[in-house]
Amino acid sequence: SMIDSAMANSFFNHYRIDALDSTFILANQIPADSILPLYDSILEVRLNKMNAATPIEMEYNQYVKAFINLYVNKKRDLSSIVLGIAPRYFPMFEEVLDRYNMPLELKYLPVIESRFNPTAKSPVGARGMWQIMFNTAKEYNLIISSYVDERMDVVKSTKVACQYLLESNSRFNDWTTSIASYNVGKYGVLKAIKRSGGKKNY
């Protein structure tokens, strides 16, 4: 509890919005069935402050607000589970990301991809915590057979995911576009750029 408190204080002191954020209530004081108000002015200031400190674009718009509401209110139980699991995996993700000199914020991708489930399987065949497709796994020399599927190996799949994102970033020179390519593939992003008339803004 002391360590958690110290970490929370460090985080909130770094990102504190004293004058604007008068509505902030500590998590242990929020009733389980309450709906937290999401004020555009506060969310935009917070995202802008985060954006200034990261190479990943943190633009605030109504799509972003909808996902914040999803995780803060509609799927609060899921968020609690994910936050409980995160300390088990984040140190390992951060070590690999740091080794490749990549933004540490990329450690949140498995939250979206699989909710930290190492055996997750998508309807299109992606597998593991990082939801790696079969062809991508083969391209990066992960073993897949009747006996083993290294996409479900957390350490190996993390390295492959980082290598993919690193190569994608070297092509697009933009982490946001690289994250998009992780979801739809590099060729999917190239098609989108072509359809937009050459625009590269996400």
mmCIF file with all atom_site columns, C-alpha atoms in Angstrom:
data_model
loop_
_atom_site.group_PDB
_atom_site.id
_atom_site.type_symbol
_atom_site.label_atom_id
_atom_site.label_alt_id
_atom_site.label_comp_id
_atom_site.label_asym_id
_atom_site.label_entity_id
_atom_site.label_seq_id
_atom_site.pdbx_PDB_ins_code
_atom_site.Cartn_x
_atom_site.Cartn_y
_atom_site.Cartn_z
_atom_site.occupancy
_atom_site.B_iso_or_equiv
_atom_site.pdbx_formal_charge
_atom_site.auth_seq_id
_atom_site.auth_comp_id
_atom_site.auth_asym_id
_atom_site.auth_atom_id
_atom_site.pdbx_PDB_model_num
ATOM 1   C CA . SER A 1 1   ? 0.000   0.000   0.000   1.00 0.00 ? 1   SER A CA 1
ATOM 2   C CA . MET A 1 2   ? 2.846   2.393   0.817   1.00 0.00 ? 2   MET A CA 1
ATOM 3   C CA . ILE A 1 3   ? 4.548   1.691   -2.524  1.00 0.00 ? 3   ILE A CA 1
ATOM 4   C CA . ASP A 1 4   ? 1.265   2.043   -4.436  1.00 0.00 ? 4   ASP A CA 1
ATOM 5   C CA . SER A 1 5   ? 0.590   5.326   -2.655  1.00 0.00 ? 5   SER A CA 1
ATOM 6   C CA . ALA A 1 6   ? 4.069   6.667   -3.425  1.00 0.00 ? 6   ALA A CA 1
ATOM 7   C CA . MET A 1 7   ? 3.763   5.710   -7.093  1.00 0.00 ? 7   MET A CA 1
ATOM 8   C CA . ALA A 1 8   ? 0.315   7.289   -7.346  1.00 0.00 ? 8   ALA A CA 1
ATOM 9   C CA . ASN A 1 9   ? 1.533   10.502  -5.709  1.00 0.00 ? 9   ASN A CA 1
ATOM 10  C CA . SER A 1 10  ? 4.506   10.652  -8.057  1.00 0.00 ? 10  SER A CA 1
ATOM 11  C CA . PHE A 1 11  ? 2.273   10.174  -11.108 1.00 0.00 ? 11  PHE A CA 1
ATOM 12  C CA . PHE A 1 12  ? -0.413  12.663  -10.071 1.00 0.00 ? 12  PHE A CA 1
ATOM 13  C CA . ASN A 1 13  ? 2.141   15.253  -8.989  1.00 0.00 ? 13  ASN A CA 1
ATOM 14  C CA . HIS A 1 14  ? 3.749   15.010  -12.424 1.00 0.00 ? 14  HIS A CA 1
ATOM 15  C CA . TYR A 1 15  ? 0.440   15.345  -14.294 1.00 0.00 ? 15  TYR A CA 1
ATOM 16  C CA . ARG A 1 16  ? -1.438  17.462  -11.757 1.00 0.00 ? 16  ARG A CA 1
ATOM 17  C CA . ILE A 1 17  ? -4.007  19.937  -13.126 1.00 0.00 ? 17  ILE A CA 1
ATOM 18  C CA . ASP A 1 18  ? -4.641  21.888  -9.930  1.00 0.00 ? 18  ASP A CA 1
ATOM 19  C CA . ALA A 1 19  ? -6.868  24.714  -11.087 1.00 0.00 ? 19  ALA A CA 1
ATOM 20  C CA . LEU A 1 20  ? -9.026  22.782  -13.552 1.00 0.00 ? 20  LEU A CA 1
ATOM 21  C CA . ASP A 1 21  ? -9.359  19.371  -11.995 1.00 0.00 ? 21  ASP A CA 1
ATOM 22  C CA . SER A 1 22  ? -11.577 20.150  -9.026  1.00 0.00 ? 22  SER A CA 1
ATOM 23  C CA . THR A 1 23  ? -13.770 17.099  -9.790  1.00 0.00 ? 23  THR A CA 1
ATOM 24  C CA . PHE A 1 24  ? -11.066 14.467  -9.205  1.00 0.00 ? 24  PHE A CA 1
ATOM 25  C CA . ILE A 1 25  ? -12.094 11.907  -6.582  1.00 0.00 ? 25  ILE A CA 1
ATOM 26  C CA . LEU A 1 26  ? -9.770  9.227   -5.244  1.00 0.00 ? 26  LEU A CA 1
ATOM 27  C CA . ALA A 1 27  ? -10.586 5.799   -6.657  1.00 0.00 ? 27  ALA A CA 1
ATOM 28  C CA . ASN A 1 28  ? -11.416 4.236   -3.275  1.00 0.00 ? 28  ASN A CA 1
ATOM 29  C CA . GLN A 1 29  ? -14.104 6.863   -2.677  1.00 0.00 ? 29  GLN A CA 1
ATOM 30  C CA . ILE A 1 30  ? -16.015 6.170   -5.897  1.00 0.00 ? 30  ILE A CA 1
ATOM 31  C CA . PRO A 1 31  ? -19.109 3.952   -5.536  1.00 0.00 ? 31  PRO A CA 1
ATOM 32  C CA . ALA A 1 32  ? -18.914 0.869   -7.762  1.00 0.00 ? 32  ALA A CA 1
ATOM 33  C CA . ASP A 1 33  ? -22.071 1.803   -9.711  1.00 0.00 ? 33  ASP A CA 1
ATOM 34  C CA . SER A 1 34  ? -21.265 5.499   -10.181 1.00 0.00 ? 34  SER A CA 1
ATOM 35  C CA . ILE A 1 35  ? -20.790 7.141   -13.564 1.00 0.00 ? 35  ILE A CA 1
ATOM 36  C CA . LEU A 1 36  ? -17.884 9.557   -13.556 1.00 0.00 ? 36  LEU A CA 1
ATOM 37  C CA . PRO A 1 37  ? -18.380 12.834  -15.426 1.00 0.00 ? 37  PRO A CA 1
ATOM 38  C CA . LEU A 1 38  ? -15.939 13.349  -18.286 1.00 0.00 ? 38  LEU A CA 1
ATOM 39  C CA . TYR A 1 39  ? -15.345 17.046  -18.880 1.00 0.00 ? 39  TYR A CA 1
ATOM 40  C CA . ASP A 1 40  ? -13.883 17.947  -22.269 1.00 0.00 ? 40  ASP A CA 1
ATOM 41  C CA . SER A 1 41  ? -11.864 20.832  -20.841 1.00 0.00 ? 41  SER A CA 1
ATOM 42  C CA . ILE A 1 42  ? -10.131 18.638  -18.250 1.00 0.00 ? 42  ILE A CA 1
ATOM 43  C CA . LEU A 1 43  ? -9.557  15.687  -20.592 1.00 0.00 ? 43  LEU A CA 1
ATOM 44  C CA . GLU A 1 44  ? -8.148  17.930  -23.302 1.00 0.00 ? 44  GLU A CA 1
ATOM 45  C CA . VAL A 1 45  ? -5.715  19.606  -20.897 1.00 0.00 ? 45  VAL A CA 1
ATOM 46  C CA . ARG A 1 46  ? -4.583  16.212  -19.572 1.00 0.00 ? 46  ARG A CA 1
ATOM 47  C CA . LEU A 1 47  ? -4.084  14.773  -23.076 1.00 0.00 ? 47  LEU A CA 1
ATOM 48  C CA . ASN A 1 48  ? -2.195  17.890  -24.177 1.00 0.00 ? 48  ASN A CA 1
ATOM 49  C CA . LYS A 1 49  ? 0.097   17.615  -21.165 1.00 0.00 ? 49  LYS A CA 1
ATOM 50  C CA . MET A 1 50  ? 0.744   13.932  -21.934 1.00 0.00 ? 50  MET A CA 1
ATOM 51  C CA . ASN A 1 51  ? 1.235   14.759  -25.624 1.00 0.00 ? 51  ASN A CA 1
ATOM 52  C CA . ALA A 1 52  ? 4.028   17.179  -24.776 1.00 0.00 ? 52  ALA A CA 1
ATOM 53  C CA . ALA A 1 53  ? 5.989   14.395  -23.065 1.00 0.00 ? 53  ALA A CA 1
ATOM 54  C CA . THR A 1 54  ? 5.640   11.527  -25.569 1.00 0.00 ? 54  THR A CA 1
ATOM 55  C CA . PRO A 1 55  ? 6.578   10.841  -29.214 1.00 0.00 ? 55  PRO A CA 1
ATOM 56  C CA . ILE A 1 56  ? 3.153   9.212   -29.669 1.00 0.00 ? 56  ILE A CA 1
ATOM 57  C CA . GLU A 1 57  ? 0.396   11.587  -30.755 1.00 0.00 ? 57  GLU A CA 1
ATOM 58  C CA . MET A 1 58  ? -2.171  12.127  -27.978 1.00 0.00 ? 58  MET A CA 1
ATOM 59  C CA . GLU A 1 59  ? -4.851  14.089  -29.810 1.00 0.00 ? 59  GLU A CA 1
ATOM 60  C CA . TYR A 1 60  ? -8.136  14.667  -27.990 1.00 0.00 ? 60  TYR A CA 1
ATOM 61  C CA . ASN A 1 61  ? -11.396 14.287  -29.896 1.00 0.00 ? 61  ASN A CA 1
ATOM 62  C CA . GLN A 1 62  ? -14.797 12.684  -29.433 1.00 0.00 ? 62  GLN A CA 1
ATOM 63  C CA . TYR A 1 63  ? -13.517 9.243   -30.530 1.00 0.00 ? 63  TYR A CA 1
ATOM 64  C CA . VAL A 1 64  ? -10.859 9.376   -27.819 1.00 0.00 ? 64  VAL A CA 1
ATOM 65  C CA . LYS A 1 65  ? -13.461 10.557  -25.296 1.00 0.00 ? 65  LYS A CA 1
ATOM 66  C CA . ALA A 1 66  ? -15.701 7.598   -26.194 1.00 0.00 ? 66  ALA A CA 1
ATOM 67  C CA . PHE A 1 67  ? -12.884 5.139   -25.447 1.00 0.00 ? 67  PHE A CA 1
ATOM 68  C CA . ILE A 1 68  ? -12.001 6.909   -22.198 1.00 0.00 ? 68  ILE A CA 1
ATOM 69  C CA . ASN A 1 69  ? -15.661 6.582   -21.190 1.00 0.00 ? 69  ASN A CA 1
ATOM 70  C CA . LEU A 1 70  ? -15.607 2.914   -22.217 1.00 0.00 ? 70  LEU A CA 1
ATOM 71  C CA . TYR A 1 71  ? -12.709 2.055   -19.907 1.00 0.00 ? 71  TYR A CA 1
ATOM 72  C CA . VAL A 1 72  ? -13.557 4.467   -17.073 1.00 0.00 ? 72  VAL A CA 1
ATOM 73  C CA . ASN A 1 73  ? -17.297 3.837   -16.857 1.00 0.00 ? 73  ASN A CA 1
ATOM 74  C CA . LYS A 1 74  ? -18.772 1.124   -19.074 1.00 0.00 ? 74  LYS A CA 1
ATOM 75  C CA . LYS A 1 75  ? -16.003 -1.465  -18.589 1.00 0.00 ? 75  LYS A CA 1
ATOM 76  C CA . ARG A 1 76  ? -14.709 -0.438  -15.183 1.00 0.00 ? 76  ARG A CA 1
ATOM 77  C CA . ASP A 1 77  ? -14.557 -4.068  -13.990 1.00 0.00 ? 77  ASP A CA 1
ATOM 78  C CA . LEU A 1 78  ? -12.374 -4.982  -16.976 1.00 0.00 ? 78  LEU A CA 1
ATOM 79  C CA . SER A 1 79  ? -10.142 -1.973  -16.299 1.00 0.00 ? 79  SER A CA 1
ATOM 80  C CA . SER A 1 80  ? -9.722  -3.107  -12.689 1.00 0.00 ? 80  SER A CA 1
ATOM 81  C CA . ILE A 1 81  ? -8.675  -6.591  -13.810 1.00 0.00 ? 81  ILE A CA 1
ATOM 82  C CA . VAL A 1 82  ? -6.227  -5.212  -16.388 1.00 0.00 ? 82  VAL A CA 1
ATOM 83  C CA . LEU A 1 83  ? -4.698  -2.799  -13.863 1.00 0.00 ? 83  LEU A CA 1
ATOM 84  C CA . GLY A 1 84  ? -4.257  -5.715  -11.473 1.00 0.00 ? 84  GLY A CA 1
ATOM 85  C CA . ILE A 1 85  ? -2.501  -7.863  -14.069 1.00 0.00 ? 85  ILE A CA 1
ATOM 86  C CA . ALA A 1 86  ? -0.328  -5.069  -15.524 1.00 0.00 ? 86  ALA A CA 1
ATOM 87  C CA . PRO A 1 87  ? 2.449   -5.129  -12.866 1.00 0.00 ? 87  PRO A CA 1
ATOM 88  C CA . ARG A 1 88  ? 3.212   -8.734  -13.815 1.00 0.00 ? 88  ARG A CA 1
ATOM 89  C CA . TYR A 1 89  ? 3.951   -7.900  -17.458 1.00 0.00 ? 89  TYR A CA 1
ATOM 90  C CA . PHE A 1 90  ? 4.864   -4.199  -17.679 1.00 0.00 ? 90  PHE A CA 1
ATOM 91  C CA . PRO A 1 91  ? 8.438   -4.532  -16.317 1.00 0.00 ? 91  PRO A CA 1
ATOM 92  C CA . MET A 1 92  ? 9.256   -7.123  -18.973 1.00 0.00 ? 92  MET A CA 1
ATOM 93  C CA . PHE A 1 93  ? 7.621   -5.060  -21.757 1.00 0.00 ? 93  PHE A CA 1
ATOM 94  C CA . GLU A 1 94  ? 9.447   -1.931  -20.610 1.00 0.00 ? 94  GLU A CA 1
ATOM 95  C CA . GLU A 1 95  ? 12.805  -3.717  -20.586 1.00 0.00 ? 95  GLU A CA 1
ATOM 96  C CA . VAL A 1 96  ? 12.391  -4.845  -24.201 1.00 0.00 ? 96  VAL A CA 1
ATOM 97  C CA . LEU A 1 97  ? 11.014  -1.478  -25.358 1.00 0.00 ? 97  LEU A CA 1
ATOM 98  C CA . ASP A 1 98  ? 13.900  0.318   -23.650 1.00 0.00 ? 98  ASP A CA 1
ATOM 99  C CA . ARG A 1 99  ? 16.422  -2.033  -25.265 1.00 0.00 ? 99  ARG A CA 1
ATOM 100 C CA . TYR A 1 100 ? 15.047  -1.057  -28.694 1.00 0.00 ? 100 TYR A CA 1
ATOM 101 C CA . ASN A 1 101 ? 14.822  2.638   -27.692 1.00 0.00 ? 101 ASN A CA 1
ATOM 102 C CA . MET A 1 102 ? 11.062  2.670   -28.267 1.00 0.00 ? 102 MET A CA 1
ATOM 103 C CA . PRO A 1 103 ? 8.347   4.664   -26.453 1.00 0.00 ? 103 PRO A CA 1
ATOM 104 C CA . LEU A 1 104 ? 7.412   2.875   -23.231 1.00 0.00 ? 104 LEU A CA 1
ATOM 105 C CA . GLU A 1 105 ? 3.749   3.756   -23.857 1.00 0.00 ? 105 GLU A CA 1
ATOM 106 C CA . LEU A 1 106 ? 3.672   0.904   -26.385 1.00 0.00 ? 106 LEU A CA 1
ATOM 107 C CA . LYS A 1 107 ? 3.415   -1.446  -23.398 1.00 0.00 ? 107 LYS A CA 1
ATOM 108 C CA . TYR A 1 108 ? -0.321  -0.674  -23.399 1.00 0.00 ? 108 TYR A CA 1
ATOM 109 C CA . LEU A 1 109 ? -0.906  -2.337  -26.782 1.00 0.00 ? 109 LEU A CA 1
ATOM 110 C CA . PRO A 1 110 ? -1.543  -5.803  -25.267 1.00 0.00 ? 110 PRO A CA 1
ATOM 111 C CA . VAL A 1 111 ? -4.284  -4.254  -23.126 1.00 0.00 ? 111 VAL A CA 1
ATOM 112 C CA . ILE A 1 112 ? -6.185  -3.406  -26.307 1.00 0.00 ? 112 ILE A CA 1
ATOM 113 C CA . GLU A 1 113 ? -5.102  -6.480  -28.252 1.00 0.00 ? 113 GLU A CA 1
ATOM 114 C CA . SER A 1 114 ? -5.757  -9.237  -25.717 1.00 0.00 ? 114 SER A CA 1
ATOM 115 C CA . ARG A 1 115 ? -6.337  -7.855  -22.208 1.00 0.00 ? 115 ARG A CA 1
ATOM 116 C CA . PHE A 1 116 ? -3.030  -9.546  -21.295 1.00 0.00 ? 116 PHE A CA 1
ATOM 117 C CA . ASN A 1 117 ? -4.308  -13.002 -22.289 1.00 0.00 ? 117 ASN A CA 1
ATOM 118 C CA . PRO A 1 118 ? -1.307  -15.046 -23.569 1.00 0.00 ? 118 PRO A CA 1
ATOM 119 C CA . THR A 1 119 ? -3.600  -17.610 -25.233 1.00 0.00 ? 119 THR A CA 1
ATOM 120 C CA . ALA A 1 120 ? -6.032  -15.154 -26.845 1.00 0.00 ? 120 ALA A CA 1
ATOM 121 C CA . LYS A 1 121 ? -7.195  -16.007 -30.363 1.00 0.00 ? 121 LYS A CA 1
ATOM 122 C CA . SER A 1 122 ? -8.986  -13.591 -32.658 1.00 0.00 ? 122 SER A CA 1
ATOM 123 C CA . PRO A 1 123 ? -11.630 -14.516 -35.257 1.00 0.00 ? 123 PRO A CA 1
ATOM 124 C CA . VAL A 1 124 ? -9.092  -13.745 -38.016 1.00 0.00 ? 124 VAL A CA 1
ATOM 125 C CA . GLY A 1 125 ? -6.439  -16.034 -36.514 1.00 0.00 ? 125 GLY A CA 1
ATOM 126 C CA . ALA A 1 126 ? -4.186  -13.648 -34.595 1.00 0.00 ? 126 ALA A CA 1
ATOM 127 C CA . ARG A 1 127 ? -2.813  -15.348 -31.490 1.00 0.00 ? 127 ARG A CA 1
ATOM 128 C CA . GLY A 1 128 ? -1.248  -14.553 -28.156 1.00 0.00 ? 128 GLY A CA 1
ATOM 129 C CA . MET A 1 129 ? -0.959  -11.506 -25.959 1.00 0.00 ? 129 MET A CA 1
ATOM 130 C CA . TRP A 1 130 ? 0.263   -9.339  -28.843 1.00 0.00 ? 130 TRP A CA 1
ATOM 131 C CA . GLN A 1 131 ? -2.213  -10.879 -31.357 1.00 0.00 ? 131 GLN A CA 1
ATOM 132 C CA . ILE A 1 132 ? 0.372   -11.820 -33.971 1.00 0.00 ? 132 ILE A CA 1
ATOM 133 C CA . MET A 1 133 ? -0.867  -13.207 -37.279 1.00 0.00 ? 133 MET A CA 1
ATOM 134 C CA . PHE A 1 134 ? 0.478   -16.495 -38.671 1.00 0.00 ? 134 PHE A CA 1
ATOM 135 C CA . ASN A 1 135 ? 2.422   -14.958 -41.579 1.00 0.00 ? 135 ASN A CA 1
ATOM 136 C CA . THR A 1 136 ? 3.936   -12.270 -39.359 1.00 0.00 ? 136 THR A CA 1
ATOM 137 C CA . ALA A 1 137 ? 5.048   -14.945 -36.894 1.00 0.00 ? 137 ALA A CA 1
ATOM 138 C CA . LYS A 1 138 ? 6.741   -16.890 -39.684 1.00 0.00 ? 138 LYS A CA 1
ATOM 139 C CA . GLU A 1 139 ? 8.352   -13.725 -41.045 1.00 0.00 ? 139 GLU A CA 1
ATOM 140 C CA . TYR A 1 140 ? 9.968   -13.155 -37.638 1.00 0.00 ? 140 TYR A CA 1
ATOM 141 C CA . ASN A 1 141 ? 10.925  -16.830 -37.141 1.00 0.00 ? 141 ASN A CA 1
ATOM 142 C CA . LEU A 1 142 ? 8.460   -17.775 -34.418 1.00 0.00 ? 142 LEU A CA 1
ATOM 143 C CA . ILE A 1 143 ? 7.813   -21.532 -34.354 1.00 0.00 ? 143 ILE A CA 1
ATOM 144 C CA . ILE A 1 144 ? 4.234   -22.641 -35.032 1.00 0.00 ? 144 ILE A CA 1
ATOM 145 C CA . SER A 1 145 ? 3.415   -26.331 -35.209 1.00 0.00 ? 145 SER A CA 1
ATOM 146 C CA . SER A 1 146 ? 0.919   -28.865 -33.890 1.00 0.00 ? 146 SER A CA 1
ATOM 147 C CA . TYR A 1 147 ? 2.935   -28.969 -30.677 1.00 0.00 ? 147 TYR A CA 1
ATOM 148 C CA . VAL A 1 148 ? 3.958   -25.381 -30.032 1.00 0.00 ? 148 VAL A CA 1
ATOM 149 C CA . ASP A 1 149 ? 2.860   -21.868 -30.943 1.00 0.00 ? 149 ASP A CA 1
ATOM 150 C CA . GLU A 1 150 ? 5.475   -19.314 -29.924 1.00 0.00 ? 150 GLU A CA 1
ATOM 151 C CA . ARG A 1 151 ? 2.989   -16.491 -30.441 1.00 0.00 ? 151 ARG A CA 1
ATOM 152 C CA . MET A 1 152 ? 1.771   -17.512 -26.972 1.00 0.00 ? 152 MET A CA 1
ATOM 153 C CA . ASP A 1 153 ? 5.279   -17.209 -25.533 1.00 0.00 ? 153 ASP A CA 1
ATOM 154 C CA . VAL A 1 154 ? 5.099   -13.800 -23.842 1.00 0.00 ? 154 VAL A CA 1
ATOM 155 C CA . VAL A 1 155 ? 8.837   -13.045 -24.053 1.00 0.00 ? 155 VAL A CA 1
ATOM 156 C CA . LYS A 1 156 ? 9.306   -14.126 -27.680 1.00 0.00 ? 156 LYS A CA 1
ATOM 157 C CA . SER A 1 157 ? 6.089   -12.512 -28.895 1.00 0.00 ? 157 SER A CA 1
ATOM 158 C CA . THR A 1 158 ? 7.003   -9.243  -27.153 1.00 0.00 ? 158 THR A CA 1
ATOM 159 C CA . LYS A 1 159 ? 10.323  -9.142  -29.012 1.00 0.00 ? 159 LYS A CA 1
ATOM 160 C CA . VAL A 1 160 ? 8.584   -9.839  -32.326 1.00 0.00 ? 160 VAL A CA 1
ATOM 161 C CA . ALA A 1 161 ? 5.952   -7.158  -31.675 1.00 0.00 ? 161 ALA A CA 1
ATOM 162 C CA . CYS A 1 162 ? 8.708   -4.646  -30.903 1.00 0.00 ? 162 CYS A CA 1
ATOM 163 C CA . GLN A 1 163 ? 10.673  -5.602  -34.007 1.00 0.00 ? 163 GLN A CA 1
ATOM 164 C CA . TYR A 1 164 ? 7.545   -5.206  -36.133 1.00 0.00 ? 164 TYR A CA 1
ATOM 165 C CA . LEU A 1 165 ? 6.744   -1.784  -34.660 1.00 0.00 ? 165 LEU A CA 1
ATOM 166 C CA . LEU A 1 166 ? 10.359  -0.665  -35.002 1.00 0.00 ? 166 LEU A CA 1
ATOM 167 C CA . GLU A 1 167 ? 10.488  -1.645  -38.669 1.00 0.00 ? 167 GLU A CA 1
ATOM 168 C CA . SER A 1 168 ? 7.109   -0.039  -39.271 1.00 0.00 ? 168 SER A CA 1
ATOM 169 C CA . ASN A 1 169 ? 8.285   3.176   -37.641 1.00 0.00 ? 169 ASN A CA 1
ATOM 170 C CA . SER A 1 170 ? 11.415  3.222   -39.793 1.00 0.00 ? 170 SER A CA 1
ATOM 171 C CA . ARG A 1 171 ? 9.110   3.065   -42.828 1.00 0.00 ? 171 ARG A CA 1
ATOM 172 C CA . PHE A 1 172 ? 6.483   5.605   -41.728 1.00 0.00 ? 172 PHE A CA 1
ATOM 173 C CA . ASN A 1 173 ? 8.620   7.694   -39.355 1.00 0.00 ? 173 ASN A CA 1
ATOM 174 C CA . ASP A 1 174 ? 5.606   8.103   -37.090 1.00 0.00 ? 174 ASP A CA 1
ATOM 175 C CA . TRP A 1 175 ? 4.622   6.026   -34.059 1.00 0.00 ? 175 TRP A CA 1
ATOM 176 C CA . THR A 1 176 ? 0.892   6.637   -34.437 1.00 0.00 ? 176 THR A CA 1
ATOM 177 C CA . THR A 1 177 ? 0.933   5.331   -38.008 1.00 0.00 ? 177 THR A CA 1
ATOM 178 C CA . SER A 1 178 ? 3.119   2.431   -36.858 1.00 0.00 ? 178 SER A CA 1
ATOM 179 C CA . ILE A 1 179 ? 0.494   1.503   -34.263 1.00 0.00 ? 179 ILE A CA 1
ATOM 180 C CA . ALA A 1 180 ? -2.169  1.667   -36.997 1.00 0.00 ? 180 ALA A CA 1
ATOM 181 C CA . SER A 1 181 ? -0.046  -0.640  -39.155 1.00 0.00 ? 181 SER A CA 1
ATOM 182 C CA . TYR A 1 182 ? 0.176   -3.068  -36.246 1.00 0.00 ? 182 TYR A CA 1
ATOM 183 C CA . ASN A 1 183 ? -3.600  -3.375  -36.450 1.00 0.00 ? 183 ASN A CA 1
ATOM 184 C CA . VAL A 1 184 ? -4.203  -3.407  -40.224 1.00 0.00 ? 184 VAL A CA 1
ATOM 185 C CA . GLY A 1 185 ? -0.747  -4.294  -41.535 1.00 0.00 ? 185 GLY A CA 1
ATOM 186 C CA . LYS A 1 186 ? 1.824   -2.163  -43.342 1.00 0.00 ? 186 LYS A CA 1
ATOM 187 C CA . TYR A 1 187 ? 0.101   -2.655  -46.693 1.00 0.00 ? 187 TYR A CA 1
ATOM 188 C CA . GLY A 1 188 ? -3.231  -1.667  -45.168 1.00 0.00 ? 188 GLY A CA 1
ATOM 189 C CA . VAL A 1 189 ? -1.716  1.640   -44.057 1.00 0.00 ? 189 VAL A CA 1
ATOM 190 C CA . LEU A 1 190 ? -0.071  2.181   -47.453 1.00 0.00 ? 190 LEU A CA 1
ATOM 191 C CA . LYS A 1 191 ? -3.473  1.625   -49.117 1.00 0.00 ? 191 LYS A CA 1
ATOM 192 C CA . ALA A 1 192 ? -5.080  4.116   -46.727 1.00 0.00 ? 192 ALA A CA 1
ATOM 193 C CA . ILE A 1 193 ? -2.382  6.702   -47.504 1.00 0.00 ? 193 ILE A CA 1
ATOM 194 C CA . LYS A 1 194 ? -2.975  6.149   -51.226 1.00 0.00 ? 194 LYS A CA 1
ATOM 195 C CA . ARG A 1 195 ? -6.769  6.436   -50.851 1.00 0.00 ? 195 ARG A CA 1
ATOM 196 C CA . SER A 1 196 ? -6.357  9.700   -48.925 1.00 0.00 ? 196 SER A CA 1
ATOM 197 C CA . GLY A 1 197 ? -4.327  11.234  -51.731 1.00 0.00 ? 197 GLY A CA 1
ATOM 198 C CA . GLY A 1 198 ? -0.968  10.817  -50.015 1.00 0.00 ? 198 GLY A CA 1
ATOM 199 C CA . LYS A 1 199 ? -1.928  12.256  -46.625 1.00 0.00 ? 199 LYS A CA 1
ATOM 200 C CA . LYS A 1 200 ? -0.075  10.688  -43.701 1.00 0.00 ? 200 LYS A CA 1
ATOM 201 C CA . ASN A 1 201 ? -2.000  12.275  -40.843 1.00 0.00 ? 201 ASN A CA 1
ATOM 202 C CA . TYR A 1 202 ? -3.660  9.489   -38.867 1.00 0.00 ? 202 TYR A CA 1
#
